[in-house]
């Protein structure tokens, strides 16, 4: 998964404003207290970050 696809899926699933807030403000224990953006900046693979968001926010399996 590419970064551009990640942002597209985040916006599609959560909307522009909420998706941006989830990625930039929500702290994930899976990423040692980092946000999704922080995890990406730290080198966590994009797909791993997307799947963690899906898990945390109960995104349906067919969207994952």
mmCIF file of C-alpha atoms in Angstrom:
data_model
loop_
_atom_site.group_PDB
_atom_site.id
_atom_site.type_symbol
_atom_site.label_atom_id
_atom_site.label_comp_id
_atom_site.label_asym_id
_atom_site.label_seq_id
_atom_site.Cartn_x
_atom_site.Cartn_y
_atom_site.Cartn_z
ATOM 1 C CA UNK A 1 0.000 0.000 0.000
ATOM 2 C CA UNK A 2 1.280 3.438 -0.908
ATOM 3 C CA UNK A 3 0.937 6.516 1.252
ATOM 4 C CA UNK A 4 -1.409 8.167 -1.242
ATOM 5 C CA UNK A 5 -3.714 5.121 -1.129
ATOM 6 C CA UNK A 6 -3.598 5.189 2.681
ATOM 7 C CA UNK A 7 -4.806 8.801 2.826
ATOM 8 C CA UNK A 8 -7.491 8.060 0.254
ATOM 9 C CA UNK A 9 -8.813 5.159 2.304
ATOM 10 C CA UNK A 10 -8.706 7.137 5.544
ATOM 11 C CA UNK A 11 -10.717 9.958 3.968
ATOM 12 C CA UNK A 12 -13.115 7.578 2.261
ATOM 13 C CA UNK A 13 -13.821 5.636 5.449
ATOM 14 C CA UNK A 14 -13.933 8.490 7.970
ATOM 15 C CA UNK A 15 -14.376 11.687 5.969
ATOM 16 C CA UNK A 16 -11.867 14.502 5.536
ATOM 17 C CA UNK A 17 -12.026 16.076 8.977
ATOM 18 C CA UNK A 18 -12.480 12.972 11.123
ATOM 19 C CA UNK A 19 -9.961 10.983 9.103
ATOM 20 C CA UNK A 20 -7.370 13.717 9.508
ATOM 21 C CA UNK A 21 -8.041 13.846 13.270
ATOM 22 C CA UNK A 22 -7.767 10.069 13.644
ATOM 23 C CA UNK A 23 -4.453 9.971 11.799
ATOM 24 C CA UNK A 24 -2.905 13.001 13.490
ATOM 25 C CA UNK A 25 -4.410 13.015 16.995
ATOM 26 C CA UNK A 26 -5.440 9.503 18.042
ATOM 27 C CA UNK A 27 -2.712 7.708 19.996
ATOM 28 C CA UNK A 28 -2.353 3.992 19.257
ATOM 29 C CA UNK A 29 -0.962 1.598 21.850
ATOM 30 C CA UNK A 30 0.100 -0.635 18.943
ATOM 31 C CA UNK A 31 2.585 2.075 17.976
ATOM 32 C CA UNK A 32 4.011 2.628 21.457
ATOM 33 C CA UNK A 33 1.925 5.722 22.090
ATOM 34 C CA UNK A 34 2.381 7.258 18.651
ATOM 35 C CA UNK A 35 -0.272 8.583 16.333
ATOM 36 C CA UNK A 36 -0.712 7.030 12.903
ATOM 37 C CA UNK A 37 1.247 9.908 11.370
ATOM 38 C CA UNK A 38 3.948 9.473 14.015
ATOM 39 C CA UNK A 39 4.139 5.762 13.260
ATOM 40 C CA UNK A 40 4.481 6.458 9.541
ATOM 41 C CA UNK A 41 7.199 9.015 10.251
ATOM 42 C CA UNK A 42 8.980 6.397 12.384
ATOM 43 C CA UNK A 43 9.023 3.967 9.470
ATOM 44 C CA UNK A 44 6.114 1.684 10.302
ATOM 45 C CA UNK A 45 4.816 0.228 7.023
ATOM 46 C CA UNK A 46 1.779 2.027 5.627
ATOM 47 C CA UNK A 47 -0.303 -1.163 5.445
ATOM 48 C CA UNK A 48 0.427 -1.926 9.102
ATOM 49 C CA UNK A 49 -0.773 1.545 10.103
ATOM 50 C CA UNK A 50 -3.941 1.188 8.015
ATOM 51 C CA UNK A 51 -4.732 -2.196 9.571
ATOM 52 C CA UNK A 52 -4.207 -0.800 13.085
ATOM 53 C CA UNK A 53 -6.666 1.996 12.340
ATOM 54 C CA UNK A 54 -9.136 -0.561 10.990
ATOM 55 C CA UNK A 55 -8.797 -2.675 14.115
ATOM 56 C CA UNK A 56 -9.126 0.265 16.494
ATOM 57 C CA UNK A 57 -12.187 1.723 14.752
ATOM 58 C CA UNK A 58 -13.933 -1.537 13.721
ATOM 59 C CA UNK A 59 -13.664 -0.939 9.980
ATOM 60 C CA UNK A 60 -15.512 -3.764 8.158
ATOM 61 C CA UNK A 61 -13.326 -6.544 6.784
ATOM 62 C CA UNK A 62 -14.317 -5.897 3.161
ATOM 63 C CA UNK A 63 -12.872 -2.361 3.413
ATOM 64 C CA UNK A 64 -9.595 -3.442 4.957
#
